[in-house]
mmCIF file of C-alpha atoms in Angstrom:
data_model
loop_
_atom_site.group_PDB
_atom_site.id
_atom_site.type_symbol
_atom_site.label_atom_id
_atom_site.label_comp_id
_atom_site.label_asym_id
_atom_site.label_seq_id
_atom_site.Cartn_x
_atom_site.Cartn_y
_atom_site.Cartn_z
ATOM 1 C CA MET A 1 -17.861 -12.934 3.119
ATOM 2 C CA LYS A 2 -17.078 -16.484 2.071
ATOM 3 C CA SER A 3 -15.438 -18.639 4.741
ATOM 4 C CA SER A 4 -12.455 -19.167 2.417
ATOM 5 C CA LEU A 5 -11.729 -15.425 2.705
ATOM 6 C CA ALA A 6 -11.914 -15.313 6.502
ATOM 7 C CA ILE A 7 -8.364 -16.497 7.298
ATOM 8 C CA PRO A 8 -6.775 -14.388 4.493
ATOM 9 C CA ILE A 9 -8.569 -11.319 5.890
ATOM 10 C CA ILE A 10 -7.423 -12.105 9.445
ATOM 11 C CA THR A 11 -3.826 -12.656 8.313
ATOM 12 C CA LYS A 12 -3.759 -9.532 6.148
ATOM 13 C CA SER A 13 -5.396 -7.547 8.969
ATOM 14 C CA ILE A 14 -2.670 -8.493 11.453
ATOM 15 C CA HIS A 15 0.001 -7.596 8.895
ATOM 16 C CA GLY A 16 -1.780 -4.318 8.136
ATOM 17 C CA PHE A 17 -2.104 -3.558 11.859
ATOM 18 C CA ILE A 18 1.635 -4.090 12.266
ATOM 19 C CA ASN A 19 2.536 -1.851 9.331
ATOM 20 C CA SER A 20 0.206 0.946 10.387
ATOM 21 C CA MET A 21 1.653 0.869 13.904
ATOM 22 C CA PHE A 22 5.052 1.785 12.541
ATOM 23 C CA TRP A 23 5.424 2.649 8.840
ATOM 24 C CA ILE A 24 4.228 6.253 9.076
ATOM 25 C CA PHE A 25 6.676 6.846 11.938
ATOM 26 C CA VAL A 26 9.749 5.337 10.224
ATOM 27 C CA PRO A 27 11.153 8.747 9.137
ATOM 28 C CA VAL A 28 10.697 10.087 12.697
ATOM 29 C CA PHE A 29 12.398 6.990 14.121
ATOM 30 C CA LEU A 30 15.324 7.399 11.737
ATOM 31 C CA VAL A 31 15.676 11.125 12.531
ATOM 32 C CA GLN A 32 15.817 10.243 16.241
ATOM 33 C CA GLN A 33 18.532 7.709 15.427
ATOM 34 C CA GLY A 34 20.580 10.515 13.898
ATOM 35 C CA PHE A 35 20.069 9.863 10.176
ATOM 36 C CA ASN A 36 19.644 12.757 7.726
ATOM 37 C CA GLY A 37 17.099 13.241 4.930
ATOM 38 C CA PHE A 38 19.387 11.765 2.293
ATOM 39 C CA GLU A 39 19.932 8.599 4.347
ATOM 40 C CA ILE A 40 16.207 8.309 5.088
ATOM 41 C CA GLY A 41 15.488 8.549 1.365
ATOM 42 C CA ILE A 42 18.103 5.861 0.696
ATOM 43 C CA PHE A 43 16.737 3.485 3.356
ATOM 44 C CA ILE A 44 13.133 3.795 2.200
ATOM 45 C CA GLY A 45 14.181 3.811 -1.450
ATOM 46 C CA LEU A 46 16.202 0.600 -0.944
ATOM 47 C CA SER A 47 13.230 -1.028 0.744
ATOM 48 C CA ASN A 48 11.058 -0.164 -2.224
ATOM 49 C CA LEU A 49 13.803 -1.063 -4.707
ATOM 50 C CA MET A 50 14.077 -4.550 -3.217
ATOM 51 C CA ALA A 51 10.358 -4.874 -3.715
ATOM 52 C CA VAL A 52 10.872 -3.833 -7.357
ATOM 53 C CA ILE A 53 13.395 -6.604 -7.885
ATOM 54 C CA THR A 54 11.287 -9.310 -6.252
ATOM 55 C CA THR A 55 7.717 -8.428 -7.234
ATOM 56 C CA LEU A 56 7.520 -10.148 -10.623
ATOM 57 C CA PRO A 57 9.352 -13.313 -9.489
ATOM 58 C CA ALA A 58 7.109 -13.413 -6.405
ATOM 59 C CA GLY A 59 3.970 -13.108 -8.513
ATOM 60 C CA ILE A 60 5.021 -15.832 -10.920
ATOM 61 C CA ALA A 61 6.128 -18.016 -7.987
ATOM 62 C CA ASN A 62 2.614 -17.696 -6.532
ATOM 63 C CA ASP A 63 1.277 -19.263 -9.726
ATOM 64 C CA ARG A 64 3.625 -22.219 -9.205
ATOM 65 C CA VAL A 65 3.940 -22.618 -5.414
ATOM 66 C CA HIS A 66 1.176 -22.645 -2.797
ATOM 67 C CA SER A 67 0.707 -19.023 -1.698
ATOM 68 C CA LYS A 68 0.407 -19.982 1.968
ATOM 69 C CA LYS A 69 4.055 -21.131 1.912
ATOM 70 C CA MET A 70 5.155 -17.832 0.385
ATOM 71 C CA ILE A 71 3.217 -15.946 3.068
ATOM 72 C CA LEU A 72 5.015 -17.825 5.853
ATOM 73 C CA TYR A 73 8.431 -17.097 4.297
ATOM 74 C CA ALA A 74 7.500 -13.409 4.005
ATOM 75 C CA LEU A 75 6.522 -13.154 7.674
ATOM 76 C CA ILE A 76 9.795 -14.746 8.789
ATOM 77 C CA ILE A 77 11.803 -12.300 6.655
ATOM 78 C CA SER A 78 9.812 -9.419 8.153
ATOM 79 C CA ILE A 79 10.734 -10.589 11.654
ATOM 80 C CA ILE A 80 14.414 -10.331 10.648
ATOM 81 C CA TYR A 81 13.810 -6.745 9.444
ATOM 82 C CA TYR A 82 12.311 -5.602 12.724
ATOM 83 C CA ILE A 83 15.018 -7.321 14.758
ATOM 84 C CA GLY A 84 17.494 -5.321 12.662
ATOM 85 C CA LEU A 85 15.682 -2.063 13.447
ATOM 86 C CA LEU A 86 15.725 -2.948 17.133
ATOM 87 C CA THR A 87 19.421 -3.814 17.352
ATOM 88 C CA VAL A 88 21.368 -2.113 14.518
ATOM 89 C CA THR A 89 22.688 1.469 14.238
ATOM 90 C CA ASN A 90 25.377 0.962 11.585
ATOM 91 C CA THR A 91 24.260 2.624 8.339
ATOM 92 C CA ILE A 92 25.317 -0.177 5.986
ATOM 93 C CA ILE A 93 23.891 -2.987 8.115
ATOM 94 C CA LEU A 94 20.674 -1.047 8.657
ATOM 95 C CA ALA A 95 20.401 -0.591 4.890
ATOM 96 C CA GLY A 96 20.526 -4.397 4.688
ATOM 97 C CA ALA A 97 17.688 -4.597 7.206
ATOM 98 C CA PHE A 98 15.598 -2.296 5.012
ATOM 99 C CA VAL A 99 16.342 -4.582 2.077
ATOM 100 C CA CYS A 100 14.884 -7.479 4.096
ATOM 101 C CA GLY A 101 11.942 -5.300 5.111
ATOM 102 C CA GLY A 102 11.115 -4.390 1.529
ATOM 103 C CA PHE A 103 11.391 -7.992 0.396
ATOM 104 C CA GLY A 104 9.329 -9.419 3.253
ATOM 105 C CA LYS A 105 6.575 -6.823 3.079
ATOM 106 C CA ASN A 106 6.234 -7.086 -0.677
ATOM 107 C CA LEU A 107 6.364 -10.885 -0.772
ATOM 108 C CA PHE A 108 3.578 -10.959 1.800
ATOM 109 C CA ASN A 109 1.386 -8.471 -0.069
ATOM 110 C CA VAL A 110 1.832 -10.192 -3.445
ATOM 111 C CA SER A 111 1.188 -13.612 -1.937
ATOM 112 C CA ILE A 112 -1.837 -12.804 0.232
ATOM 113 C CA ASP A 113 -3.486 -10.893 -2.634
ATOM 114 C CA SER A 114 -2.739 -13.720 -5.060
ATOM 115 C CA LEU A 115 -4.383 -16.176 -2.672
ATOM 116 C CA ALA A 116 -7.404 -13.888 -2.157
ATOM 117 C CA PHE A 117 -7.912 -13.328 -5.905
ATOM 118 C CA ARG A 118 -8.161 -17.097 -6.350
ATOM 119 C CA VAL A 119 -10.736 -17.711 -3.643
ATOM 120 C CA ILE A 120 -12.964 -14.728 -4.499
ATOM 121 C CA ASP A 121 -16.189 -15.518 -6.346
ATOM 122 C CA LYS A 122 -15.856 -13.412 -9.510
ATOM 123 C CA LYS A 123 -19.616 -12.810 -9.747
ATOM 124 C CA ARG A 124 -19.561 -11.293 -6.284
ATOM 125 C CA SER A 125 -16.137 -9.682 -6.630
ATOM 126 C CA PRO A 126 -17.140 -6.025 -5.994
ATOM 127 C CA ILE A 127 -18.671 -6.842 -2.599
ATOM 128 C CA GLN A 128 -16.012 -9.374 -1.613
ATOM 129 C CA LEU A 129 -13.134 -7.132 -2.708
ATOM 130 C CA SER A 130 -14.564 -4.160 -0.827
ATOM 131 C CA LYS A 131 -14.822 -6.296 2.325
ATOM 132 C CA TYR A 132 -11.319 -7.696 1.830
ATOM 133 C CA LEU A 133 -9.953 -4.138 1.559
ATOM 134 C CA GLY A 134 -12.335 -2.343 3.910
ATOM 135 C CA TYR A 135 -12.102 -4.702 6.891
ATOM 136 C CA VAL A 136 -8.302 -4.748 6.700
ATOM 137 C CA VAL A 137 -8.117 -0.958 6.600
ATOM 138 C CA LEU A 138 -10.431 -0.671 9.603
ATOM 139 C CA ILE A 139 -7.921 -2.771 11.567
ATOM 140 C CA GLN A 140 -5.140 -0.554 10.228
ATOM 141 C CA VAL A 141 -6.970 2.470 11.662
ATOM 142 C CA ILE A 142 -6.672 0.904 15.109
ATOM 143 C CA GLY A 143 -3.009 0.190 14.380
ATOM 144 C CA PHE A 144 -2.257 3.856 13.685
ATOM 145 C CA VAL A 145 -3.838 4.928 16.971
ATOM 146 C CA VAL A 146 -2.239 2.142 19.020
ATOM 147 C CA GLY A 147 1.171 2.571 17.383
ATOM 148 C CA GLY A 148 1.298 6.328 17.802
ATOM 149 C CA ASN A 149 0.359 6.151 21.475
ATOM 150 C CA ILE A 150 2.671 3.241 22.300
ATOM 151 C CA ILE A 151 5.532 5.155 20.680
ATOM 152 C CA GLU A 152 4.572 8.335 22.559
ATOM 153 C CA PHE A 153 4.393 6.671 25.983
ATOM 154 C CA PHE A 154 6.768 3.696 25.742
ATOM 155 C CA GLY A 155 9.141 4.575 22.898
ATOM 156 C CA PHE A 156 10.095 3.004 19.586
ATOM 157 C CA LYS A 157 11.904 -0.038 21.024
ATOM 158 C CA SER A 158 8.862 -1.280 22.936
ATOM 159 C CA THR A 159 6.726 -0.804 19.825
ATOM 160 C CA ILE A 160 9.118 -2.785 17.645
ATOM 161 C CA GLY A 161 9.254 -5.549 20.267
ATOM 162 C CA LEU A 162 5.450 -5.819 20.193
ATOM 163 C CA ILE A 163 5.518 -5.943 16.390
ATOM 164 C CA ILE A 164 7.906 -8.912 16.457
ATOM 165 C CA VAL A 165 5.500 -10.801 18.747
ATOM 166 C CA LEU A 166 2.548 -10.032 16.451
ATOM 167 C CA LEU A 167 4.488 -11.222 13.403
ATOM 168 C CA PHE A 168 5.162 -14.526 15.169
ATOM 169 C CA ILE A 169 1.405 -14.891 15.859
ATOM 170 C CA ALA A 170 0.628 -14.109 12.192
ATOM 171 C CA SER A 171 3.124 -16.807 11.173
ATOM 172 C CA LEU A 172 1.214 -19.384 13.225
ATOM 173 C CA ILE A 173 -2.149 -18.310 11.762
ATOM 174 C CA SER A 174 -0.754 -18.613 8.219
ATOM 175 C CA PHE A 175 -0.707 -22.423 8.610
ATOM 176 C CA PHE A 176 -4.518 -22.324 8.451
ATOM 177 C CA LEU A 177 -4.724 -20.436 5.139
ATOM 178 C CA PRO A 178 -6.536 -22.247 2.291
ATOM 179 C CA ILE A 179 -4.463 -24.133 -0.270
ATOM 180 C CA THR A 180 -4.816 -22.720 -3.782
ATOM 181 C CA TYR A 181 -4.288 -24.411 -7.145
ATOM 182 C CA LYS A 182 -0.880 -24.257 -8.818
ATOM 183 C CA PHE A 183 -0.326 -23.486 -12.510
ATOM 184 C CA SER A 184 2.685 -23.175 -14.775
ATOM 185 C CA PHE A 185 2.840 -20.838 -17.790
ATOM 186 C CA LYS A 186 5.395 -19.570 -20.253
ATOM 187 C CA LEU A 187 6.452 -15.939 -19.826
ATOM 188 C CA LEU A 188 5.047 -15.164 -23.291
ATOM 189 C CA GLU A 189 1.538 -15.805 -21.992
ATOM 190 C CA TYR A 190 1.969 -13.109 -19.333
ATOM 191 C CA LYS A 191 3.272 -10.733 -22.010
ATOM 192 C CA GLN A 192 0.161 -11.289 -24.114
ATOM 193 C CA ASP A 193 -2.014 -10.410 -21.115
ATOM 194 C CA ILE A 194 -0.184 -7.147 -20.462
ATOM 195 C CA PHE A 195 0.540 -5.683 -23.893
ATOM 196 C CA LYS A 196 -2.956 -4.420 -24.644
ATOM 197 C CA LYS A 197 -3.790 -0.726 -24.936
ATOM 198 C CA GLU A 198 -6.335 -0.704 -22.135
ATOM 199 C CA VAL A 199 -4.018 -2.604 -19.773
ATOM 200 C CA LEU A 200 -1.034 -0.354 -20.537
ATOM 201 C CA LEU A 201 -3.182 2.730 -19.866
ATOM 202 C CA PHE A 202 -4.313 1.167 -16.581
ATOM 203 C CA ILE A 203 -0.660 0.610 -15.641
ATOM 204 C CA LEU A 204 0.423 4.159 -16.564
ATOM 205 C CA VAL A 205 -2.321 5.771 -14.486
ATOM 206 C CA ILE A 206 -1.463 3.545 -11.518
ATOM 207 C CA PHE A 207 2.209 4.558 -11.828
ATOM 208 C CA LEU A 208 1.371 8.264 -11.672
ATOM 209 C CA PHE A 209 -0.988 7.705 -8.735
ATOM 210 C CA SER A 210 1.699 5.713 -6.895
ATOM 211 C CA LEU A 211 4.112 8.646 -6.871
ATOM 212 C CA HIS A 212 2.218 10.037 -3.889
ATOM 213 C CA TYR A 213 3.196 6.997 -1.795
ATOM 214 C CA GLY A 214 6.842 8.097 -1.852
ATOM 215 C CA ALA A 215 5.787 11.524 -0.595
ATOM 216 C CA GLU A 216 3.831 9.937 2.247
ATOM 217 C CA ASN A 217 6.594 7.508 3.195
ATOM 218 C CA THR A 218 9.278 10.173 3.478
ATOM 219 C CA SER A 219 7.418 13.348 4.431
ATOM 220 C CA TYR A 220 3.892 12.839 5.796
ATOM 221 C CA ALA A 221 4.779 12.163 9.454
ATOM 222 C CA LEU A 222 7.425 14.888 9.450
ATOM 223 C CA PHE A 223 4.914 17.304 7.891
ATOM 224 C CA LEU A 224 2.487 16.578 10.729
ATOM 225 C CA LYS A 225 5.259 17.019 13.279
ATOM 226 C CA ASN A 226 6.796 20.231 11.915
ATOM 227 C CA GLN A 227 3.900 22.062 10.208
ATOM 228 C CA ILE A 228 0.875 20.862 12.226
ATOM 229 C CA HIS A 229 2.951 20.391 15.440
ATOM 230 C CA LEU A 230 1.632 16.970 16.455
ATOM 231 C CA ASN A 231 3.343 14.527 18.816
ATOM 232 C CA MET A 232 3.472 10.776 18.147
ATOM 233 C CA GLY A 233 0.193 10.001 19.897
ATOM 234 C CA GLN A 234 -1.627 12.825 18.149
ATOM 235 C CA THR A 235 -0.152 11.714 14.820
ATOM 236 C CA GLY A 236 -1.554 8.222 15.415
ATOM 237 C CA PHE A 237 -5.046 9.591 16.018
ATOM 238 C CA PHE A 238 -4.757 11.956 13.047
ATOM 239 C CA VAL A 239 -3.598 9.281 10.594
ATOM 240 C CA GLY A 240 -5.876 6.558 11.935
ATOM 241 C CA GLY A 241 -8.925 8.796 11.999
ATOM 242 C CA SER A 242 -8.424 9.927 8.419
ATOM 243 C CA VAL A 243 -7.654 6.410 7.141
ATOM 244 C CA PHE A 244 -11.020 5.335 8.569
ATOM 245 C CA PHE A 245 -12.539 7.171 5.602
ATOM 246 C CA LEU A 246 -10.433 5.054 3.209
ATOM 247 C CA ALA A 247 -12.047 1.921 4.634
ATOM 248 C CA ILE A 248 -15.549 3.398 4.391
ATOM 249 C CA SER A 249 -14.808 4.542 0.832
ATOM 250 C CA SER A 250 -13.731 1.033 -0.254
ATOM 251 C CA LEU A 251 -16.861 -0.533 1.243
ATOM 252 C CA PHE A 252 -19.106 2.185 -0.210
ATOM 253 C CA PHE A 253 -17.789 2.019 -3.772
ATOM 254 C CA GLY A 254 -17.750 -1.781 -3.749
ATOM 255 C CA LYS A 255 -21.450 -1.779 -2.928
ATOM 256 C CA LYS A 256 -22.135 0.911 -5.537
ATOM 257 C CA VAL A 257 -20.381 -1.063 -8.303
ATOM 258 C CA ALA A 258 -22.183 -4.249 -7.249
ATOM 259 C CA ASN A 259 -25.467 -2.331 -7.671
ATOM 260 C CA GLY A 260 -24.574 -1.228 -11.194
ATOM 261 C CA PHE A 261 -22.542 1.977 -10.762
ATOM 262 C CA ASN A 262 -19.942 2.346 -13.543
ATOM 263 C CA PRO A 263 -16.512 1.402 -12.133
ATOM 264 C CA ARG A 264 -14.859 3.821 -14.579
ATOM 265 C CA TYR A 265 -16.399 6.715 -12.643
ATOM 266 C CA VAL A 266 -14.948 5.337 -9.416
ATOM 267 C CA PHE A 267 -11.520 5.422 -11.065
ATOM 268 C CA TYR A 268 -11.974 9.066 -12.069
ATOM 269 C CA LEU A 269 -13.340 10.124 -8.691
ATOM 270 C CA GLY A 270 -10.498 8.415 -6.854
ATOM 271 C CA LEU A 271 -7.793 10.226 -8.805
ATOM 272 C CA VAL A 272 -9.408 13.665 -8.589
ATOM 273 C CA ILE A 273 -10.266 13.492 -4.884
ATOM 274 C CA SER A 274 -6.864 12.046 -3.939
ATOM 275 C CA GLY A 275 -4.967 14.663 -5.950
ATOM 276 C CA ILE A 276 -6.943 17.655 -4.688
ATOM 277 C CA GLY A 277 -6.634 16.348 -1.138
ATOM 278 C CA HIS A 278 -2.824 16.228 -1.245
ATOM 279 C CA ILE A 279 -2.557 19.669 -2.837
ATOM 280 C CA LEU A 280 -4.810 21.288 -0.223
ATOM 281 C CA LEU A 281 -3.210 19.394 2.678
ATOM 282 C CA SER A 282 0.216 20.807 1.834
ATOM 283 C CA MET A 283 -1.125 24.334 2.538
ATOM 284 C CA GLN A 284 -2.566 23.665 6.001
ATOM 285 C CA THR A 285 -1.312 24.686 9.433
ATOM 286 C CA ASN A 286 -4.559 24.186 11.386
ATOM 287 C CA ILE A 287 -5.058 20.661 12.708
ATOM 288 C CA TRP A 288 -8.821 20.481 12.102
ATOM 289 C CA ALA A 289 -8.641 21.828 8.571
ATOM 290 C CA ALA A 290 -5.747 19.458 7.861
ATOM 291 C CA PHE A 291 -7.708 16.493 9.268
ATOM 292 C CA ALA A 292 -10.806 17.285 7.192
ATOM 293 C CA ILE A 293 -8.752 17.613 4.013
ATOM 294 C CA ARG A 294 -6.721 14.486 4.737
ATOM 295 C CA SER A 295 -9.956 12.534 5.287
ATOM 296 C CA PHE A 296 -11.168 13.831 1.926
ATOM 297 C CA HIS A 297 -7.910 12.614 0.355
ATOM 298 C CA GLU A 298 -8.392 9.167 1.923
ATOM 299 C CA ILE A 299 -11.829 8.857 0.316
ATOM 300 C CA GLY A 300 -10.057 9.231 -3.028
ATOM 301 C CA ASP A 301 -7.411 6.685 -2.074
ATOM 302 C CA GLY A 302 -10.126 4.216 -1.040
ATOM 303 C CA ALA A 303 -11.852 4.604 -4.402
ATOM 304 C CA MET A 304 -8.535 4.152 -6.208
ATOM 305 C CA ILE A 305 -7.447 1.090 -4.258
ATOM 306 C CA PHE A 306 -10.826 -0.553 -4.865
ATOM 307 C CA SER A 307 -10.560 0.339 -8.570
ATOM 308 C CA ILE A 308 -7.102 -1.213 -8.849
ATOM 309 C CA TYR A 309 -8.159 -4.488 -7.211
ATOM 310 C CA TYR A 310 -11.392 -4.624 -9.166
ATOM 311 C CA GLY A 311 -9.466 -3.957 -12.370
ATOM 312 C CA ILE A 312 -7.098 -6.838 -11.667
ATOM 313 C CA VAL A 313 -9.950 -9.307 -11.087
ATOM 314 C CA SER A 314 -11.859 -8.015 -14.115
ATOM 315 C CA ILE A 315 -9.184 -7.937 -16.824
ATOM 316 C CA PHE A 316 -6.772 -10.770 -16.022
ATOM 317 C CA ASN A 317 -6.969 -14.549 -16.436
ATOM 318 C CA ILE A 318 -7.499 -16.013 -12.968
ATOM 319 C CA LYS A 319 -5.014 -18.822 -13.685
ATOM 320 C CA ARG A 320 -2.225 -16.259 -14.222
ATOM 321 C CA ILE A 321 -3.491 -13.826 -11.604
ATOM 322 C CA GLY A 322 -0.362 -14.103 -9.457
ATOM 323 C CA GLY A 323 2.031 -13.037 -12.206
ATOM 324 C CA ASN A 324 -0.297 -10.459 -13.732
ATOM 325 C CA ALA A 325 -1.249 -8.870 -10.409
ATOM 326 C CA SER A 326 2.435 -8.653 -9.525
ATOM 327 C CA ILE A 327 2.962 -6.455 -12.595
ATOM 328 C CA ILE A 328 0.454 -3.998 -11.130
ATOM 329 C CA SER A 329 2.234 -4.205 -7.773
ATOM 330 C CA PHE A 330 5.552 -3.725 -9.582
ATOM 331 C CA THR A 331 4.201 -0.532 -11.151
ATOM 332 C CA GLN A 332 3.134 0.854 -7.781
ATOM 333 C CA ILE A 333 6.464 0.020 -6.186
ATOM 334 C CA ILE A 334 8.420 1.654 -9.010
ATOM 335 C CA GLY A 335 6.383 4.819 -8.508
ATOM 336 C CA ALA A 336 6.852 4.763 -4.724
ATOM 337 C CA SER A 337 10.594 4.002 -5.037
ATOM 338 C CA LEU A 338 11.411 6.759 -7.517
ATOM 339 C CA SER A 339 9.408 9.334 -5.608
ATOM 340 C CA ALA A 340 10.971 8.303 -2.257
ATOM 341 C CA PHE A 341 14.467 8.959 -3.625
ATOM 342 C CA LEU A 342 13.257 12.361 -4.841
ATOM 343 C CA PHE A 343 11.015 13.426 -1.965
ATOM 344 C CA GLY A 344 13.362 12.444 0.908
ATOM 345 C CA PRO A 345 15.890 15.246 0.303
ATOM 346 C CA LEU A 346 13.271 17.559 -1.266
ATOM 347 C CA GLY A 347 11.261 17.585 1.948
ATOM 348 C CA GLU A 348 14.299 18.133 4.155
ATOM 349 C CA TYR A 349 15.707 21.062 2.175
ATOM 350 C CA PHE A 350 12.548 22.860 1.001
ATOM 351 C CA GLY A 351 9.885 21.861 3.508
ATOM 352 C CA TYR A 352 7.832 18.710 4.060
ATOM 353 C CA TYR A 353 4.764 20.311 2.488
ATOM 354 C CA LEU A 354 6.393 20.291 -0.970
ATOM 355 C CA PRO A 355 6.354 16.504 -1.632
ATOM 356 C CA LEU A 356 2.632 16.472 -0.792
ATOM 357 C CA LEU A 357 1.972 19.350 -3.183
ATOM 358 C CA VAL A 358 3.990 17.882 -6.065
ATOM 359 C CA SER A 359 2.504 14.386 -5.699
ATOM 360 C CA GLY A 360 -1.002 15.855 -5.627
ATOM 361 C CA ILE A 361 -0.291 17.550 -8.942
ATOM 362 C CA THR A 362 0.987 14.312 -10.522
ATOM 363 C CA THR A 363 -2.188 12.510 -9.371
ATOM 364 C CA MET A 364 -4.321 15.200 -10.998
ATOM 365 C CA PHE A 365 -2.246 14.825 -14.148
ATOM 366 C CA ALA A 366 -3.085 11.106 -14.118
ATOM 367 C CA ALA A 367 -6.806 11.992 -14.060
ATOM 368 C CA PHE A 368 -6.324 14.389 -16.984
ATOM 369 C CA LEU A 369 -4.372 11.761 -18.952
ATOM 370 C CA LEU A 370 -7.084 9.174 -18.311
ATOM 371 C CA LEU A 371 -9.755 11.600 -19.506
ATOM 372 C CA ILE A 372 -7.883 12.223 -22.787
ATOM 373 C CA ALA A 373 -7.016 8.567 -23.435
ATOM 374 C CA ASP A 374 -10.455 7.297 -22.429
ATOM 375 C CA LYS A 375 -11.918 8.780 -25.595
ATOM 376 C CA HIS A 376 -9.821 6.366 -27.672
ATOM 377 C CA ILE A 377 -9.371 3.318 -25.407
ATOM 378 C CA LYS A 378 -12.084 1.358 -23.609
#
């Protein structure tokens, strides 16, 4: 790992730790606050929708403004979001807090990735990308376990209070991030980068894959609570333990690609394993079978996330990487937003297994589509 990647990895790890402490439990928190499935879908959908609105401007801004400044702004906005969760019960005001949360989280992710893409050595990108992703996810694993158990023993308010403190620490660390070069381009140049057959196919497959994020955001924790009968602490161990395999998968496939393995096969494997994993998980009632299948799913997600990052570094001009990468992020957020609006009420009325089943099918469809199109597009 180059020294220039050390501080970005530390900063992203803290942010990832914070999100994994809480994001999977958001639907449970909102149910305890008295909100119904429709309102939960609206809150999460608004958070994702705000990210939709801001992703492209944030990406282009990272080509024009030092990313470390954008990262600091994002962390401050995120602090406002969590203060809102801690203090607000009014539906309309809380919806505003979720708007801030979506904006802050997305601005951070776009900005930290934009900074990392610029300091990565392209010749060593498979190894460096796998470390950038894998190390962060390993910290997230700890976050799931810590978050679930803090919530179980001390409650949601204490957990949110701790998160606010950690965000303040991350804000201080962000001052030590490397300064990246600034560029300025016309929008037409971004359009020329995107409107190529192979790039559009890449974007379509990512959109279909991203539909399963909406299912996870609205239904995964409630599925574990209602169908597998886990408490908050057990849910933390379950989610964290399975996500461990995502980290190992990212590191494994990064090393394989660096040693000459075809990255196209990683893309295929990721889609198929992820899709099958969600389909099979939706049918489980036994905790150990569910854990094994979820871990299998996470191996697919790890392969896919590595493939997406590797694709960005491989196909886009590094000088416009902020704007171009934000288009990929925009695609993922659109998929997560649309599916959150759908899966929130779907899970409440028909069972929380159904969003997992449907999103697994759409991921498998993405693999089938890629197989068909791959014969005509490189």
